[in-house]
Coordinates of C-alpha atoms and ligand atoms in Angstrom, one line a residue:
X1 CA -12.2 28.7 -6.0
X2 CA -8.9 26.9 -6.0
X3 CA -8.4 24.7 -9.1
X4 CA -7.0 21.7 -7.1
X5 CA -9.9 22.0 -4.7
X6 CA -12.5 21.8 -7.6
X7 CA -10.7 18.8 -9.3
X8 CA -10.1 16.8 -6.1
X9 CA -12.6 17.8 -3.5
X10 CA -15.7 19.8 -4.6
X11 CA -18.9 17.9 -4.5
X12 CA -17.4 14.8 -2.8
X13 CA -19.0 14.3 0.5
X14 CA -16.9 11.4 1.4
X15 CA -18.3 10.8 4.8
X16 CA -21.5 9.7 3.0
X17 CA -19.5 6.8 1.5
X18 CA -17.0 5.4 4.0
X19 CA -14.5 8.2 3.4
X20 CA -13.5 6.7 0.1
X21 CA -11.3 9.0 -2.0
X22 CA -12.8 7.7 -5.2
X23 CA -16.6 8.4 -5.3
X24 CA -19.0 5.5 -5.7
X25 CA -20.6 4.8 -9.0
X26 CA -24.3 4.8 -8.2
X27 CA -25.3 2.5 -11.1
X28 CA -29.1 2.5 -10.7
X29 CA -31.9 3.4 -13.0
X30 CA -34.6 4.0 -10.2
X31 CA -34.4 5.3 -6.6
X32 CA -36.7 4.1 -4.0
X33 CA -39.4 6.6 -3.0
X34 CA -41.5 5.5 0.1
X35 CA -44.4 8.0 0.0
X36 CA -46.9 8.7 -2.8
X37 CA -46.7 12.5 -2.1
X38 CA -43.0 12.4 -2.5
X39 CA -43.2 10.5 -5.7
X40 CA -45.7 13.0 -7.0
X41 CA -43.4 15.9 -6.2
X42 CA -40.5 14.1 -7.9
X43 CA -42.5 13.6 -11.1
X44 CA -43.5 17.2 -11.1
X45 CA -39.9 18.3 -10.9
X46 CA -37.2 15.7 -11.6
X47 CA -34.4 18.0 -10.5
X48 CA -35.8 18.2 -7.0
X49 CA -34.5 14.8 -6.0
X50 CA -33.4 11.3 -7.0
X51 CA -36.0 9.4 -8.9
X52 CA -34.7 8.0 -12.2
X53 CA -31.2 8.3 -13.7
X54 CA -32.3 9.8 -17.1
X55 CA -32.8 12.8 -14.8
X56 CA -30.4 13.2 -11.9
X57 CA -27.9 10.7 -10.4
X58 CA -25.5 11.3 -7.4
X59 CA -22.4 10.3 -9.3
X60 CA -23.3 12.6 -12.2
X61 CA -24.1 15.4 -9.8
X62 CA -20.5 15.3 -8.4
X63 CA -19.3 15.8 -11.9
X64 CA -21.9 18.6 -12.6
X65 CA -20.7 20.6 -9.6
X66 CA -17.0 20.4 -10.6
X67 CA -17.7 21.3 -14.3
X68 CA -20.0 24.2 -13.3
X69 CA -17.3 25.6 -10.9
X70 CA -14.5 25.2 -13.5
X71 CA -16.6 27.3 -16.0
X72 CA -17.6 29.8 -13.2
X73 CA -21.2 28.9 -14.2
X74 CA -24.2 28.5 -11.9
X75 CA -24.9 25.0 -13.2
X76 CA -23.9 22.5 -15.8
X77 CA -25.4 19.4 -17.5
X78 CA -23.4 16.5 -18.8
X79 CA -24.4 14.6 -21.9
X80 CA -23.5 11.2 -23.4
X81 CA -21.6 13.1 -26.2
X82 CA -20.5 16.5 -27.2
X83 CA -22.8 16.2 -30.2
X84 CA -25.9 15.7 -27.8
X85 CA -24.8 18.9 -25.8
X86 CA -24.7 20.9 -29.0
X87 CA -28.1 19.6 -30.1
X88 CA -29.7 20.2 -26.8
X89 CA -28.3 23.8 -26.4
X90 CA -29.5 24.8 -29.8
X91 CA -32.9 23.0 -29.8
X92 CA -33.7 24.7 -26.4
X93 CA -33.2 28.2 -27.8
X94 CA -34.7 28.2 -31.3
X95 CA -38.4 27.9 -32.6
X96 CA -39.6 27.1 -36.0
X97 CA -39.1 29.9 -38.6
X98 CA -36.2 31.5 -36.6
X99 CA -32.6 32.1 -37.6
X100 CA -29.2 31.3 -36.4
X101 CA -25.8 32.9 -37.1
X102 CA -22.8 30.5 -36.8
X103 CA -19.2 30.8 -37.1
X104 CA -18.1 29.3 -40.5
X105 CA -17.0 25.6 -40.6
X106 CA -18.2 24.6 -37.1
X107 CA -17.6 21.0 -35.9
X108 CA -19.2 18.4 -38.2
X109 CA -22.2 17.5 -36.2
X110 CA -23.1 21.1 -35.4
X111 CA -22.9 21.9 -39.2
X112 CA -25.0 18.8 -40.0
X113 CA -27.7 19.8 -37.5
X114 CA -27.7 23.4 -39.0
X115 CA -27.7 22.1 -42.6
X116 CA -29.9 18.9 -42.5
X117 CA -32.1 18.9 -39.4
X118 CA -33.1 22.5 -38.6
X119 CA -34.2 23.3 -42.2
X120 CA -37.0 20.8 -41.7
X121 CA -38.4 23.3 -39.2
X122 CA -37.6 26.3 -41.5
X123 CA -34.7 27.3 -39.3
X124 CA -31.9 28.9 -41.5
X125 CA -28.3 29.3 -40.5
X126 CA -26.0 32.0 -41.9
X127 CA -22.3 31.2 -41.6
X128 CA -19.8 34.0 -41.1
X129 CA -16.1 34.5 -40.9
X130 CA -15.9 35.0 -37.1
X131 CA -12.7 36.9 -37.0
X132 CA -14.5 40.2 -37.4
X133 CA -17.4 41.2 -35.0
X134 CA -19.0 43.3 -37.8
X135 CA -19.7 40.1 -39.7
X136 CA -22.0 38.9 -37.0
X137 CA -23.7 42.3 -36.8
X138 CA -24.4 42.2 -40.6
X139 CA -25.8 38.7 -40.5
X140 CA -28.4 39.4 -37.7
X141 CA -32.0 39.4 -38.8
X142 CA -35.1 40.3 -36.8
X143 CA -35.7 36.6 -36.2
X144 CA -32.1 35.6 -35.2
X145 CA -32.2 33.8 -31.9
X146 CA -28.8 32.2 -31.5
X147 CA -25.2 33.1 -32.3
X148 CA -23.1 29.9 -32.4
X149 CA -19.4 30.2 -31.7
X150 CA -16.4 27.9 -31.7
X151 CA -13.2 29.6 -30.5
X152 CA -10.8 28.3 -31.5
X153 CA -12.5 26.9 -34.4
X154 CA -12.3 23.0 -35.0
X155 CA -10.7 23.2 -38.4
X156 CA -9.0 26.6 -38.8
X157 CA -8.3 27.5 -35.2
X158 CA -9.6 31.0 -36.0
X159 CA -10.7 32.9 -32.9
X160 CA -13.7 35.1 -32.2
X161 CA -13.9 38.1 -29.9
X162 CA -16.2 36.4 -27.4
X163 CA -16.7 39.5 -25.2
X164 CA -17.6 41.7 -28.2
X165 CA -19.9 39.1 -29.8
X166 CA -21.7 38.5 -26.6
X167 CA -22.3 42.2 -26.1
X168 CA -23.7 42.5 -29.7
X169 CA -25.9 39.5 -29.0
X170 CA -27.2 40.8 -25.7
X171 CA -28.2 44.1 -27.4
X172 CA -30.4 42.1 -29.8
X173 CA -31.8 39.6 -27.3
X174 CA -29.8 36.8 -28.9
X175 CA -28.4 33.7 -27.0
X176 CA -24.8 33.0 -27.5
X177 CA -23.4 29.4 -27.4
X178 CA -19.6 28.8 -27.5
X179 CA -17.9 25.5 -28.1
X180 CA -14.9 25.7 -25.8
X181 CA -13.6 22.1 -26.3
X182 CA -10.2 23.2 -27.5
X183 CA -9.4 25.4 -24.6
X184 CA -11.1 23.8 -21.7
X185 CA -12.0 26.1 -18.8
X186 CA -8.3 26.0 -17.8
X187 CA -7.5 28.4 -20.7
X188 CA -10.7 30.1 -21.5
X189 CA -14.0 30.7 -19.7
X190 CA -16.7 31.9 -22.1
X191 CA -19.2 32.4 -19.3
X192 CA -17.0 35.1 -17.8
X193 CA -17.0 36.9 -21.2
X194 CA -20.7 37.1 -21.3
X195 CA -21.5 33.9 -23.3
X196 CA -24.8 32.3 -22.3
X197 CA -23.9 28.7 -22.8
X198 CA -20.3 27.2 -22.7
X199 CA -20.1 23.9 -24.4
X200 CA -17.4 21.2 -24.4
X201 CA -16.8 17.8 -25.9
X202 CA -15.6 16.2 -22.6
X203 CA -14.5 13.3 -24.8
X204 CA -11.3 15.3 -25.4
X205 CA -9.4 17.0 -22.5
X206 CA -11.9 16.5 -19.7
X207 CA -11.9 12.6 -20.1
X208 CA -8.3 12.6 -21.5
X209 CA -7.9 8.8 -21.6
X210 CA -9.7 8.0 -25.0
X211 CA -12.2 5.8 -23.1
X212 CA -15.4 8.0 -22.8
X213 CA -17.6 10.0 -25.0
X214 CA -19.3 12.9 -23.2
X215 CA -20.3 16.5 -23.6
X216 CA -20.9 19.4 -21.1
X217 CA -23.1 22.5 -21.1
X218 CA -22.7 25.2 -18.5
X219 CA -24.7 28.3 -17.9
X220 CA -27.1 30.1 -15.6
X221 CA -29.3 28.1 -13.3
X222 CA -32.3 29.3 -15.2
X223 CA -30.9 28.3 -18.6
X224 CA -29.7 24.9 -17.4
X225 CA -33.1 24.2 -15.6
X226 CA -34.9 25.1 -18.9
X227 CA -32.8 22.6 -20.8
X228 CA -32.9 19.9 -18.1
X229 CA -36.8 20.1 -18.0
X230 CA -37.2 19.8 -21.7
X231 CA -34.5 18.7 -24.1
X232 CA -32.2 16.9 -21.5
X233 CA -35.0 14.7 -20.2
X234 CA -36.7 14.3 -23.5
X235 CA -33.8 13.4 -25.7
X236 CA -32.5 11.1 -22.9
X237 CA -28.9 11.6 -23.7
X238 CA -27.7 12.3 -20.2
X239 CA -24.3 10.7 -19.2
X240 CA -24.4 7.3 -17.5
X241 CA -23.0 7.0 -13.9
X242 CA -20.0 4.9 -14.9
X243 CA -18.9 7.4 -17.7
X244 CA -19.4 10.2 -15.2
X245 CA -17.1 8.4 -12.8
X246 CA -14.5 8.1 -15.5
X247 CA -14.7 11.9 -16.2
X248 CA -14.3 12.6 -12.4
X249 CA -11.2 10.5 -12.5
X250 CA -10.0 12.3 -15.7
X251 CA -10.4 15.7 -14.0
X252 CA -7.9 14.7 -11.3
X253 CA -5.1 15.1 -13.8
X254 CA -6.6 17.8 -16.2
X255 CA -4.2 20.5 -15.1
X256 CA -1.2 18.2 -15.3
X257 CA -2.1 16.8 -18.7
X258 CA -2.6 20.4 -20.1
X259 CA 0.8 21.4 -18.8
X260 CA 2.3 18.5 -20.6
X261 CA 0.4 19.2 -23.9
X262 CA 1.5 22.8 -23.8
X263 CA 5.1 21.7 -23.4
X264 CA 5.1 19.1 -26.1
X265 CA 2.9 20.8 -28.8
X266 CA 5.5 23.4 -29.9
X267 CA 8.0 20.5 -30.3
X268 CA 5.7 18.6 -32.6
X269 CA 5.0 21.7 -34.6
X270 CA 8.7 22.5 -34.9
X271 CA 9.4 19.0 -36.2
X272 CA 6.5 19.1 -38.8
X273 CA 7.7 22.6 -39.9
X274 CA 11.0 21.1 -40.9
X275 CA 9.7 17.9 -42.4
X276 CA 10.1 17.8 -46.1
X277 CA 6.8 16.0 -46.7
X278 CA 4.7 18.7 -44.7
X279 CA 3.5 22.0 -46.0
X280 CA 2.0 24.3 -43.4
X281 CA -0.9 26.3 -44.5
X282 CA -2.1 27.7 -41.2
X283 CA 0.0 30.8 -40.9
X284 CA -0.5 31.5 -37.2
X285 CA 0.6 28.2 -35.9
X286 CA 4.1 29.2 -37.0
X287 CA 4.3 31.3 -33.9
X288 CA 2.6 29.5 -31.1
X289 CA 2.0 31.9 -28.2
X290 CA 2.9 30.5 -24.8
X291 CA -0.3 29.0 -23.5
X292 CA -1.5 30.9 -20.5
X293 CA -3.5 29.1 -17.8
X294 CA -6.1 31.3 -16.2
X295 CA -6.5 29.2 -13.0
Ligands
LIG301 C1 -15.2 16.2 -30.7 C2 -15.8 17.6 -30.8 C3 -17.2 17.8 -30.6 C4 -18.2 16.6 -30.5 O1 -18.1 15.9 -29.4 P1 -18.3 14.3 -29.3 O2 -18.0 14.1 -27.8 O3 -17.4 13.6 -30.2 O4 -19.8 14.1 -29.6 C5 -17.7 19.0 -30.6 N1 -16.9 20.1 -30.8 C6 -15.6 20.0 -30.9 C7 -14.8 21.2 -31.1 C8 -15.0 18.7 -30.9 O5 -13.7 18.6 -31.1

């Protein structure tokens, strides 16, 4: 699907709302249901129609369709923060007494969940240097359920071989989750490399204007439905319609903003490299490869 079509058209049925180019913000908690039978059906499956905005909402649905298409995923959910998306993705796929393998030094709130919250349910996390696939293989135990990735990593920018790690995980029946906040689907699509759940803090490039906190999870319809029916509805951290609208607006310029960032970043690095008060200790940013868009 054409990138510009996804960002500017997909999911926007303008004839439903006076052919407005900007979609409406359906700022409502409840939706009217006229028949008891219909209400019963909606309670049984909140994804089947509009009932209550902790579940689904038309403005949010426009955003979901675009984000799923960008990730080449079957479906996506949008949360009120990247941290909430991380929490729901992990909680949905681990039980008490199970084990997680994570790339070392993940984003702060992923690490705090692994270190402070999950141990209360006897879920242990082993951290590995993700630059070698063998390190993941060695850390796997019979009760490992999740491999958690972040490529590039938040603090070191270290990469993982997403294709190789997802193959390893599949052989062991392990779910893979990859935080793709730094690349966005414009530069990397984890789902196409076999990852089960692609995750982003939409606060960063998707929003792009420092005015919204949000998070995205993309994956198969079955995986997204499983998370929707349980963690998404129960934690109640789905994005609000106005924030979804801000992200739809942010998406219009996503590609243009990333072009600009790719053009200016090497200049900033070159400036810092020469600055007498700066010591660079991340060897690979000395040679920034030219960023390559994949769509
Ligand atoms: C910011 C960030 C998050 C958390 O997202 P919030 O929207 O701030 O909750 C997760 N992962 C990475 C890589 C981030 O940069």
